[in-house]
mmCIF file of C-alpha atoms and ligand atoms in Angstrom:
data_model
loop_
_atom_site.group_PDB
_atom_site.id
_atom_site.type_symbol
_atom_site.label_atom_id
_atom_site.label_comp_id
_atom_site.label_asym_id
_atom_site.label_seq_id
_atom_site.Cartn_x
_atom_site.Cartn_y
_atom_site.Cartn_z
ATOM 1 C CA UNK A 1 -20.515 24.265 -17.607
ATOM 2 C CA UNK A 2 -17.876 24.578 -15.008
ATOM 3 C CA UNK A 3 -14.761 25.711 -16.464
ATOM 4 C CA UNK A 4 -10.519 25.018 -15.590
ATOM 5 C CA UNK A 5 -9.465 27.228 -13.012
ATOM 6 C CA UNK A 6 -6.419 27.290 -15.183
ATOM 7 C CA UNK A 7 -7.540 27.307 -18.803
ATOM 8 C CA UNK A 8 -11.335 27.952 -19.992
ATOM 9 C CA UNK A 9 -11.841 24.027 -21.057
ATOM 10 C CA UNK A 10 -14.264 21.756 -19.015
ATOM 11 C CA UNK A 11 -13.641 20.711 -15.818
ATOM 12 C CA UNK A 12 -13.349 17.310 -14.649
ATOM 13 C CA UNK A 13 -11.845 17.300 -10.813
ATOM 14 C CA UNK A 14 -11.967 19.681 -8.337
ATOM 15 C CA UNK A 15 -9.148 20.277 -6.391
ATOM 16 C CA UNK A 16 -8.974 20.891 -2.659
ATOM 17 C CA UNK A 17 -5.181 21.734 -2.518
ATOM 18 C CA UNK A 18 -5.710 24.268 -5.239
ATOM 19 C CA UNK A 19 -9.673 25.369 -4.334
ATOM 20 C CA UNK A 20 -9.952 25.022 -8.044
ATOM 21 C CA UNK A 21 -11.636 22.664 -10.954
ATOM 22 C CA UNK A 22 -9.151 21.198 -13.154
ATOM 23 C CA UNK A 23 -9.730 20.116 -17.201
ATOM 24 C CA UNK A 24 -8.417 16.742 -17.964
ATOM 25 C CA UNK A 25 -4.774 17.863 -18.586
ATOM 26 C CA UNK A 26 -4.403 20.361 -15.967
ATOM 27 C CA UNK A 27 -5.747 17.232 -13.673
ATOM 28 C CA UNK A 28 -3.268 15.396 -14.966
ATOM 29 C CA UNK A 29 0.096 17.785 -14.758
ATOM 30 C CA UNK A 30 -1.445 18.676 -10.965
ATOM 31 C CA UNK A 31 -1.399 14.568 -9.872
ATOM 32 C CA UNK A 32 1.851 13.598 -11.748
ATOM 33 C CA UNK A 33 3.989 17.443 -10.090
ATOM 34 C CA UNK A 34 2.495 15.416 -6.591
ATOM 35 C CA UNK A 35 3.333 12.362 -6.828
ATOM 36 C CA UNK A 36 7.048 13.785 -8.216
ATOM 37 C CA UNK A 37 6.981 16.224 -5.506
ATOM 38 C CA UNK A 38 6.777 14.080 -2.948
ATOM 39 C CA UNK A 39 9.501 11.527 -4.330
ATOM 40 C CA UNK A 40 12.033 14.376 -4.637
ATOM 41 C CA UNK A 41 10.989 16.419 -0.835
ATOM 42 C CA UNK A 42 11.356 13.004 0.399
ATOM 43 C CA UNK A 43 14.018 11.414 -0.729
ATOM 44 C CA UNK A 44 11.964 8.327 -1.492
ATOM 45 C CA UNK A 45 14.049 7.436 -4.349
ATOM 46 C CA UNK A 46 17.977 8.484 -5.169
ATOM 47 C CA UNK A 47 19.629 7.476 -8.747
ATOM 48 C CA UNK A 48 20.874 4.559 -8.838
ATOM 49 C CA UNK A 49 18.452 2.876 -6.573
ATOM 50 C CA UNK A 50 16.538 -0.432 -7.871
ATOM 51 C CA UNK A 51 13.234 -0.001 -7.001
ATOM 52 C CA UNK A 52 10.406 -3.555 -6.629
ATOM 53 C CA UNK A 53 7.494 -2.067 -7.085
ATOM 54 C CA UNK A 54 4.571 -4.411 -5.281
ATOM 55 C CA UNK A 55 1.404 -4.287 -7.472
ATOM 56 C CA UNK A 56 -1.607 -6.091 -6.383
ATOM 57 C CA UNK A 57 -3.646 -4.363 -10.293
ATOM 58 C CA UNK A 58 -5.998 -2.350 -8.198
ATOM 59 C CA UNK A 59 -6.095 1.564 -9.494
ATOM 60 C CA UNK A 60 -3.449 2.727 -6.759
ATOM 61 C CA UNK A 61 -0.719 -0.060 -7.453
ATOM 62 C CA UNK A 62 -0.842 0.467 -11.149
ATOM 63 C CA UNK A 63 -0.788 4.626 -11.139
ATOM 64 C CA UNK A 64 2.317 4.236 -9.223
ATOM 65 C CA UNK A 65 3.974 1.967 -11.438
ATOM 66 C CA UNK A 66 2.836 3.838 -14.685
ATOM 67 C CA UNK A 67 4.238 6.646 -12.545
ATOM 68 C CA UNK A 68 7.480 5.489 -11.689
ATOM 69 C CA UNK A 69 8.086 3.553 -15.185
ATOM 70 C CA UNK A 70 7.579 7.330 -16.426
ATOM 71 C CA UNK A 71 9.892 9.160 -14.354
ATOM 72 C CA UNK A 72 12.530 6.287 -14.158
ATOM 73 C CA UNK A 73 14.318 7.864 -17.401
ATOM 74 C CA UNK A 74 14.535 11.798 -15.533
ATOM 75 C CA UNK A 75 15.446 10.374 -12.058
ATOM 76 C CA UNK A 76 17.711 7.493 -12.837
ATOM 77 C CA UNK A 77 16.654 4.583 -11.087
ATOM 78 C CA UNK A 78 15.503 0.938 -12.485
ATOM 79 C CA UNK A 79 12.440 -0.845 -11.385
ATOM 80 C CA UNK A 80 10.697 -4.022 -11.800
ATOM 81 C CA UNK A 81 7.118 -5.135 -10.347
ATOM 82 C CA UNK A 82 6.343 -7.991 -7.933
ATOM 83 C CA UNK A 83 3.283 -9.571 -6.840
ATOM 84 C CA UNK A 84 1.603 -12.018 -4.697
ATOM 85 C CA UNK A 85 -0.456 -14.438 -5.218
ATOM 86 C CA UNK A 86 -2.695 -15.435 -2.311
ATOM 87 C CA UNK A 87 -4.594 -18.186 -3.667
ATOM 88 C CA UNK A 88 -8.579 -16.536 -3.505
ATOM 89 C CA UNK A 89 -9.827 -18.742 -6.403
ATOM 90 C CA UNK A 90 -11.687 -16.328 -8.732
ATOM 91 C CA UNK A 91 -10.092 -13.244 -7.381
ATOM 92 C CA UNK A 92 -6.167 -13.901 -7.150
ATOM 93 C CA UNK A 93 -6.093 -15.764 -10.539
ATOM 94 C CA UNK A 94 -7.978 -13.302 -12.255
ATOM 95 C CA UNK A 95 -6.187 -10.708 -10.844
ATOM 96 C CA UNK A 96 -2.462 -12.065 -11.643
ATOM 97 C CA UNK A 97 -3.950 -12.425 -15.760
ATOM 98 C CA UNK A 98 -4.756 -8.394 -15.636
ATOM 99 C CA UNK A 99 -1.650 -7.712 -14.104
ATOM 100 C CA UNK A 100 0.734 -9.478 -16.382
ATOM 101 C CA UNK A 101 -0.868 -7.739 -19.357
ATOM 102 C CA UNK A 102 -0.563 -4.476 -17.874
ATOM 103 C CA UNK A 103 3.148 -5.395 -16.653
ATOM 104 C CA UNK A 104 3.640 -6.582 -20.402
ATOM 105 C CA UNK A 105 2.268 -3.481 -21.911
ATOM 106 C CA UNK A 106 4.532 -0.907 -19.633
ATOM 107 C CA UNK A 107 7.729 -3.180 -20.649
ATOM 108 C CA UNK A 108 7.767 -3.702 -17.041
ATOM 109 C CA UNK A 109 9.287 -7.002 -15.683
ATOM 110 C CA UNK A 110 6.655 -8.885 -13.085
ATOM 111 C CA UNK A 111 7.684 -11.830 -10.512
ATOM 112 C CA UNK A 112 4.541 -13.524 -9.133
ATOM 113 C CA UNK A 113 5.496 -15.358 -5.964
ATOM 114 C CA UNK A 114 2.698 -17.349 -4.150
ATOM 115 C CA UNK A 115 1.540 -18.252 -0.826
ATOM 116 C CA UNK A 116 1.309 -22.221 -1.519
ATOM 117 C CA UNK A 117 4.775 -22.434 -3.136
ATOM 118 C CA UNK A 118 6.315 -19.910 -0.540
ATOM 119 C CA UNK A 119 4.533 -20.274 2.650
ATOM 120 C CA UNK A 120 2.853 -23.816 2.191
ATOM 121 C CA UNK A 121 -0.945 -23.076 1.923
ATOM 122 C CA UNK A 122 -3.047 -20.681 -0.180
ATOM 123 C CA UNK A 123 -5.571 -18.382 1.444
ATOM 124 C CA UNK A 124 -8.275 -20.454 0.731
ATOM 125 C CA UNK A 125 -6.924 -23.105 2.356
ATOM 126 C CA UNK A 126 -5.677 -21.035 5.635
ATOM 127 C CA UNK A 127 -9.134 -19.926 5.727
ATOM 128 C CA UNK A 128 -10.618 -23.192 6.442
ATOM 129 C CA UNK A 129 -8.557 -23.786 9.160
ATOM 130 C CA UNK A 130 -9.625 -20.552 10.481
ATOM 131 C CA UNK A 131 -13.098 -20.934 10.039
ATOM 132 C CA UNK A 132 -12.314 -24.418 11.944
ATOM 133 C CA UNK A 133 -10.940 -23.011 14.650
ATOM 134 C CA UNK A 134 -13.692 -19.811 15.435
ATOM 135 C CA UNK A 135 -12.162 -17.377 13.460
ATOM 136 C CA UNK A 136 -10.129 -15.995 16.291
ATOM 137 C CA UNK A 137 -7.329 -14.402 13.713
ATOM 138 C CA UNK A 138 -9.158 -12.566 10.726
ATOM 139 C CA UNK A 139 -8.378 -13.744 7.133
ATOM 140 C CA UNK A 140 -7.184 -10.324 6.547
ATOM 141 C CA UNK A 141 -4.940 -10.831 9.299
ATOM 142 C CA UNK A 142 -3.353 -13.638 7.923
ATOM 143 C CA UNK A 143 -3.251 -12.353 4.484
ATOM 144 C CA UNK A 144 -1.331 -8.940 5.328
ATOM 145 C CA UNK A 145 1.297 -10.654 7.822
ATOM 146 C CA UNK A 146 2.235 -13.539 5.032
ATOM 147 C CA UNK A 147 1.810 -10.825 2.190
ATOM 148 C CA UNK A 148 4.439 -8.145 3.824
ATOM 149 C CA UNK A 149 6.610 -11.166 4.838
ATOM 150 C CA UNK A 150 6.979 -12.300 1.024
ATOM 151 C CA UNK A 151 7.168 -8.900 -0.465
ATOM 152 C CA UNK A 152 10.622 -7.681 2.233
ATOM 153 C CA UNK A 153 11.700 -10.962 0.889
ATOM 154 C CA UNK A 154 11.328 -11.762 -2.568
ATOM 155 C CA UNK A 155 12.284 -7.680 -3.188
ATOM 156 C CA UNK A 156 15.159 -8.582 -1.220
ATOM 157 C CA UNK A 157 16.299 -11.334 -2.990
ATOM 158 C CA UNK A 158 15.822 -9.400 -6.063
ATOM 159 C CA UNK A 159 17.891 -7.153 -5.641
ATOM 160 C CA UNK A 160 15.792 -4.278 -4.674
ATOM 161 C CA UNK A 161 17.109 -0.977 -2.509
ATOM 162 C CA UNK A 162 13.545 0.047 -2.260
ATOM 163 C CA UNK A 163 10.333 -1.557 -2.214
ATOM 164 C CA UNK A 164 7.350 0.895 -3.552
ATOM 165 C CA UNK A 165 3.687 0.524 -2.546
ATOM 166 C CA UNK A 166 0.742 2.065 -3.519
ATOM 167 C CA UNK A 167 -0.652 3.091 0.053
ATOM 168 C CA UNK A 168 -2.599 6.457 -0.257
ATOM 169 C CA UNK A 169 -4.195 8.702 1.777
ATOM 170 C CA UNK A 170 -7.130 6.991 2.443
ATOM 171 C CA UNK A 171 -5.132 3.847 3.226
ATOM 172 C CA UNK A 172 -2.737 5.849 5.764
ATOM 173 C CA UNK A 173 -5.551 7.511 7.690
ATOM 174 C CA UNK A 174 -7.715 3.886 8.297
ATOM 175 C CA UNK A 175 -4.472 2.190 9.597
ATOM 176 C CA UNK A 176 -3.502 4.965 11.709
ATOM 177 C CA UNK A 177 -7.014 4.933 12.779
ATOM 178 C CA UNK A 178 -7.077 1.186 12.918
ATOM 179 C CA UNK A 179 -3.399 1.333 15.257
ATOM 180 C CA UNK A 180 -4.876 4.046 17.630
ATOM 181 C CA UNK A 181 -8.503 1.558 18.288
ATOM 182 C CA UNK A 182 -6.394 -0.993 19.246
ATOM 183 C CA UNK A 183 -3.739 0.784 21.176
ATOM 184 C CA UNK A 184 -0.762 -0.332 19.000
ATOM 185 C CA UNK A 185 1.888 2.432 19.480
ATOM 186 C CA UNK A 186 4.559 0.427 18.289
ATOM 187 C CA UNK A 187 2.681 -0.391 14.762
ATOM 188 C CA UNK A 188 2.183 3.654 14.208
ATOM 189 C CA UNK A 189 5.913 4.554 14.815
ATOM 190 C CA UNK A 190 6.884 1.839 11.978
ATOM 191 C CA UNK A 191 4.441 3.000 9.126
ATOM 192 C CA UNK A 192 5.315 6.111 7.399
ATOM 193 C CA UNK A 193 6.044 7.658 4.384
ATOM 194 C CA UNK A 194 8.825 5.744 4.139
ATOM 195 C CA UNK A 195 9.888 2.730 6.795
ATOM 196 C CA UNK A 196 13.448 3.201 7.159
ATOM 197 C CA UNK A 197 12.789 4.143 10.839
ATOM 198 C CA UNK A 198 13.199 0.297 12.021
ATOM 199 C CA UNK A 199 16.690 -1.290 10.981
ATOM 200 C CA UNK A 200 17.138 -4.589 9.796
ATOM 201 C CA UNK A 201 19.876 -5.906 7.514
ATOM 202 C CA UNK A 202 17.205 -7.781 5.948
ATOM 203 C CA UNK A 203 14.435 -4.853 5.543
ATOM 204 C CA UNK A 204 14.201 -3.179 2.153
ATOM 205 C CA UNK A 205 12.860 0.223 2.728
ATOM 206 C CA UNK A 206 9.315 0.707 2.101
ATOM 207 C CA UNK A 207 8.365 3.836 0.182
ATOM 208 C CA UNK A 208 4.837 4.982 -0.741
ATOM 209 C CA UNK A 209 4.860 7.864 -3.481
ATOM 210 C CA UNK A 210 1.190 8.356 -3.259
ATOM 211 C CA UNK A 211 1.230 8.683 0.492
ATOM 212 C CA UNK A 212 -0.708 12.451 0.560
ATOM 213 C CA UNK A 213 -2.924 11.656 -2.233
ATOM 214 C CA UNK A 214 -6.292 10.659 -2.016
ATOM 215 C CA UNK A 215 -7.798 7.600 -3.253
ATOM 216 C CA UNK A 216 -10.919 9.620 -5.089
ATOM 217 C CA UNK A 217 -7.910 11.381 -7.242
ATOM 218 C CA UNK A 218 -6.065 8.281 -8.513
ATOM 219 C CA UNK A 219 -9.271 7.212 -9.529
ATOM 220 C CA UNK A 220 -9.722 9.931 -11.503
ATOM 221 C CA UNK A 221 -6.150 10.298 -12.651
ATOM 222 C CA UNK A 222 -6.399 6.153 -13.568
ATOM 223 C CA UNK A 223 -9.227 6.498 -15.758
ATOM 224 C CA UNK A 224 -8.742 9.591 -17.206
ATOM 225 C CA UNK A 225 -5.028 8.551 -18.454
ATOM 226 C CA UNK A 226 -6.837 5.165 -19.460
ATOM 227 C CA UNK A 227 -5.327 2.678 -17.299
ATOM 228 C CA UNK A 228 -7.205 -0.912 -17.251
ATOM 229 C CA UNK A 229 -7.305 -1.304 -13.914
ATOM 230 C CA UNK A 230 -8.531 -4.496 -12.334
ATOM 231 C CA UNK A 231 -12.120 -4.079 -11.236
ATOM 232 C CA UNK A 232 -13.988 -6.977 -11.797
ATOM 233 C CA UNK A 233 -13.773 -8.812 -8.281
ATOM 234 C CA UNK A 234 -13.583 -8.186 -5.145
ATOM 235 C CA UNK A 235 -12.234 -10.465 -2.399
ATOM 236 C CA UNK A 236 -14.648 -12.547 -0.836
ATOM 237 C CA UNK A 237 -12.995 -11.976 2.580
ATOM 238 C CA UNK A 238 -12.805 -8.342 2.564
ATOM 239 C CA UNK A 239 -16.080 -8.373 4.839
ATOM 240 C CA UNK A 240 -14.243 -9.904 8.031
ATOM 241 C CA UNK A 241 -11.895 -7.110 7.982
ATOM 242 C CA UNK A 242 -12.306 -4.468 10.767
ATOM 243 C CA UNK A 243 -11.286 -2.054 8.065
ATOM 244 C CA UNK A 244 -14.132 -2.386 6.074
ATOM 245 C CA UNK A 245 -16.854 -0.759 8.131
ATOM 246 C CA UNK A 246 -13.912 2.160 9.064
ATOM 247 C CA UNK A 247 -13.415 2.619 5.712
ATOM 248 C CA UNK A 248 -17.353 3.325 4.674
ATOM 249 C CA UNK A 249 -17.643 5.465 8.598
ATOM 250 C CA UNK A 250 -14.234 7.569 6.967
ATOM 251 C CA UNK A 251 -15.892 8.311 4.195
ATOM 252 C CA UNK A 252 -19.162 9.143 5.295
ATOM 253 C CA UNK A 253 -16.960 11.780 7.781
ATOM 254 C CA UNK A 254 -15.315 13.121 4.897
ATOM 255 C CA UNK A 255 -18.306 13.514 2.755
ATOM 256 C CA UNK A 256 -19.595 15.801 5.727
ATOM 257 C CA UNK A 257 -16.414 17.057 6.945
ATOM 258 C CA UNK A 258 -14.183 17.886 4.012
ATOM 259 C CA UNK A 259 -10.442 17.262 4.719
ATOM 260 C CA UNK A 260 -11.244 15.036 7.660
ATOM 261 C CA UNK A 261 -8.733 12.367 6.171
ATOM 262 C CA UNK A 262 -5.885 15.005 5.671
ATOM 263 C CA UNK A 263 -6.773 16.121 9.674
ATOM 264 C CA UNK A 264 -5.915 12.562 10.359
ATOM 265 C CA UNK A 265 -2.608 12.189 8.693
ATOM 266 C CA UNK A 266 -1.165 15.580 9.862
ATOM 267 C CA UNK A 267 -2.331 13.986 13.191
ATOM 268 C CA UNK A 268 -0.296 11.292 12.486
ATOM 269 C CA UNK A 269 2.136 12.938 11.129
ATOM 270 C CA UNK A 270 2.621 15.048 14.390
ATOM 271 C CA UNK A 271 2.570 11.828 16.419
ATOM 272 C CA UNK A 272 5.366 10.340 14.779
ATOM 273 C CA UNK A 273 7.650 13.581 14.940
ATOM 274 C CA UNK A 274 7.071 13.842 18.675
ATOM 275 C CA UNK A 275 7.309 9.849 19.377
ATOM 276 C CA UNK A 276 10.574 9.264 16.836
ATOM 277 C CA UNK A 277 12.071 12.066 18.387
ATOM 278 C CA UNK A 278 11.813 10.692 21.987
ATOM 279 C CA UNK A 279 12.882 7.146 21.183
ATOM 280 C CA UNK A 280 15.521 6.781 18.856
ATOM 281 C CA UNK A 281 15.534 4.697 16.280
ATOM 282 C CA UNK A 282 14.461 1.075 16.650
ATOM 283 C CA UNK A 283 16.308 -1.959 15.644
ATOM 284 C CA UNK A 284 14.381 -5.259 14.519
ATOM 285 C CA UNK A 285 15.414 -8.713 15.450
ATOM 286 C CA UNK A 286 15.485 -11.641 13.924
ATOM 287 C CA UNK A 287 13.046 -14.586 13.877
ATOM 288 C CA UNK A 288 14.661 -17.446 15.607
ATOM 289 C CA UNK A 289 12.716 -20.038 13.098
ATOM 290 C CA UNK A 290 13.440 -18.258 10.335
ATOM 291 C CA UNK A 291 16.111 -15.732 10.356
ATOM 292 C CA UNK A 292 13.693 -12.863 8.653
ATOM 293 C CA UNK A 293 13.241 -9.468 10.489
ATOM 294 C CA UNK A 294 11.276 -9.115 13.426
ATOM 295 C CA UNK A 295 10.405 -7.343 16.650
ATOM 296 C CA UNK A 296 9.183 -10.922 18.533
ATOM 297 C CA UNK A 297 11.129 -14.129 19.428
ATOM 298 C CA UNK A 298 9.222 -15.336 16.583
ATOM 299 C CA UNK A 299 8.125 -13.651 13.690
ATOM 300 C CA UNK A 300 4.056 -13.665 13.151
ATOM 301 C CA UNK A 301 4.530 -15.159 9.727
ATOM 302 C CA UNK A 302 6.192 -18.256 11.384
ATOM 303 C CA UNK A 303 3.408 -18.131 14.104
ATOM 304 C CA UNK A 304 0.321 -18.116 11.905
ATOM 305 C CA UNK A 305 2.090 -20.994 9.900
ATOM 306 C CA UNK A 306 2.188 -22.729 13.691
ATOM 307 C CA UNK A 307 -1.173 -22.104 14.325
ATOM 308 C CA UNK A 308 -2.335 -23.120 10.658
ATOM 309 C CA UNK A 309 -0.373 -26.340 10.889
ATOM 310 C CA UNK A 310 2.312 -26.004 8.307
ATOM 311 C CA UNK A 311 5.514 -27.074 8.989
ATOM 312 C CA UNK A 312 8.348 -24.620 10.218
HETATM 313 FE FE1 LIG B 401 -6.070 -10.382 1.770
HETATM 314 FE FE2 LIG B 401 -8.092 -9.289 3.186
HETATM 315 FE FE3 LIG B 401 -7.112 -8.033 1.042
HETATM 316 FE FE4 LIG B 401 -8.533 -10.257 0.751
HETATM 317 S S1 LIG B 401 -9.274 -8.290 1.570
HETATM 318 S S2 LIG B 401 -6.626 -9.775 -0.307
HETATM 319 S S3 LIG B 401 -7.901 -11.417 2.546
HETATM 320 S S4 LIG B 401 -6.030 -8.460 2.969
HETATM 321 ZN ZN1 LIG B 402 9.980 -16.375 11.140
#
């Protein structure tokens, strides 16, 4: 039997930070002093601040609002959760039911704001259009412009100084990735720990406490604290996303390269010191159709809904 590094009970995790195998608690304290240490290094969240947290009931999402419902008392901020609903029959439906529950058993207060009622057509719908016309914009593509759109806003509206997601390490490393393929230079100097870098008087901040920790731990962390985490589907467009077959290459390279994903974000994290440093930082427009933040003429939310043939 391999024993804590800390304490002589079993040992459920290893850790690479520490070199060491953890028992269940010592697992546990280690993740939670993380996820708190980066909060507090960071300044991710100050007292005071009302914090939307955007759920989506996947393993990440709910950790960090169990986490941030926990420390809310100690730091002194106030929180409530927010989610979309994209309109995947069988996935966003079921998904919305878990999440509620969960919301309901934290205490936690959830909005649920959806693509039909807020943008004018649910994914499924876009999707045929898309499909009509070649597929020359991705579902996925689609789904994360009109999904970041309504989560600045209804967060916004809300009230909310910050807007928490549950982007980890893994997620970090295959959109940096995903940014440098393509070239987009402009796309890596915006994502970061925390987005205050572009201004907009109509941007909440974006803040991801679980930014340096990989996704293998919160799974680990999830079920060993018991969460019921929303498993049972997966979206049925997931498999036009470019991100998909990175995902499965990243983890391969990690499986044979330990630390390969942490390489990537220090990489990134280098980047974005030297390329901040050099430009200053950057201030958003606004969308002349709309009046929301963005860097074009018009924003891409009020092009797709062009392209897809709802009104603007
Ligand atoms: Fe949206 Fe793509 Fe995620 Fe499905 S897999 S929810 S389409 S981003
Ligand atoms: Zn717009």
């Amino acid at each position: 039997m391999i024993t804590c590094g800390f304490c002589s009970k079993r040992a459920v995790a290893h850790s690479p930070y520490l070199h060491a195998y953890l028992c269940k608690d010592h697992f546990i304290s280690y993740y939670e002093e993380r996820v708190k240490l980066t909060i507090k290094k960071f300044n991710l969240i100050k007292p005071g601040d009302r914090v939307a947290v955007a759920v989506s009931g996947g393993k990440d999402s709910l950790t960090m609002l169990y986490l941030l419902t926990k420390f809310s008392g100690n730091m002194k901020y106030e929180l409530f959760a927010i989610t979309i609903d994209e309109g995947i029959k069988g996935y966003s439906d079921v998904r919305v039911m878990n999440l509620k529950k969960n919301a309901g058993k934290m205490g936690i207060e959830l909005y649920v704001t959806s693509f039909k009622e807020e943008i004018g057509m649910s994914l499924d719908e876009a999707t045929e259009v898309l499909k009509k016309r070649g597929f020359e914009y991705k579902p996925c593509t689609v789904c994360g412009v009109f999904r970041r759109y309504l989560m600045n806003k209804t967060a916004r509206e809300l009230g909310a100084t910050k807007l928490a997601t549950g982007h980890n390490l893994d997620d970090e490393a295959q959109v940096f990735l995903m940014n440098a393929l393509r070239g987009a230079l402009p796309n890596i100097i915006r994502e970061g720990l925390i987005t205050e870098y572009a201004l907009h008087e109509k941007m909440v901040p974006r803040i991801k406490p679980l930014y340096f920790i990989p996704e293998k731990e919160t799974l680990i962390y999830s079920k060993l604290i018991g969460l019921d985490v929303f498993l049972e589907a997966e979206c049925p467009y997931v498999i036009y996303s470019m991100r998909h077959p990175l995902r499965h290459w990243l983890n391969k390279l990690e499986w044979k390269t330990p630390y390969t994903k942490y390489k990537v974000i220090a990489t990134k994290e280098l980047i974005l010191s030297l390329l901040r440093d050099k430009r200053g930082r950057e201030h958003i427009g606004t969308c002349k159709v709309c009046g929301e933040p963005s860097s074009t003429y018009i924003c891409k939310t009020c092009f797709y809904k062009g392209y897809l043939g709802i009104k603007i």
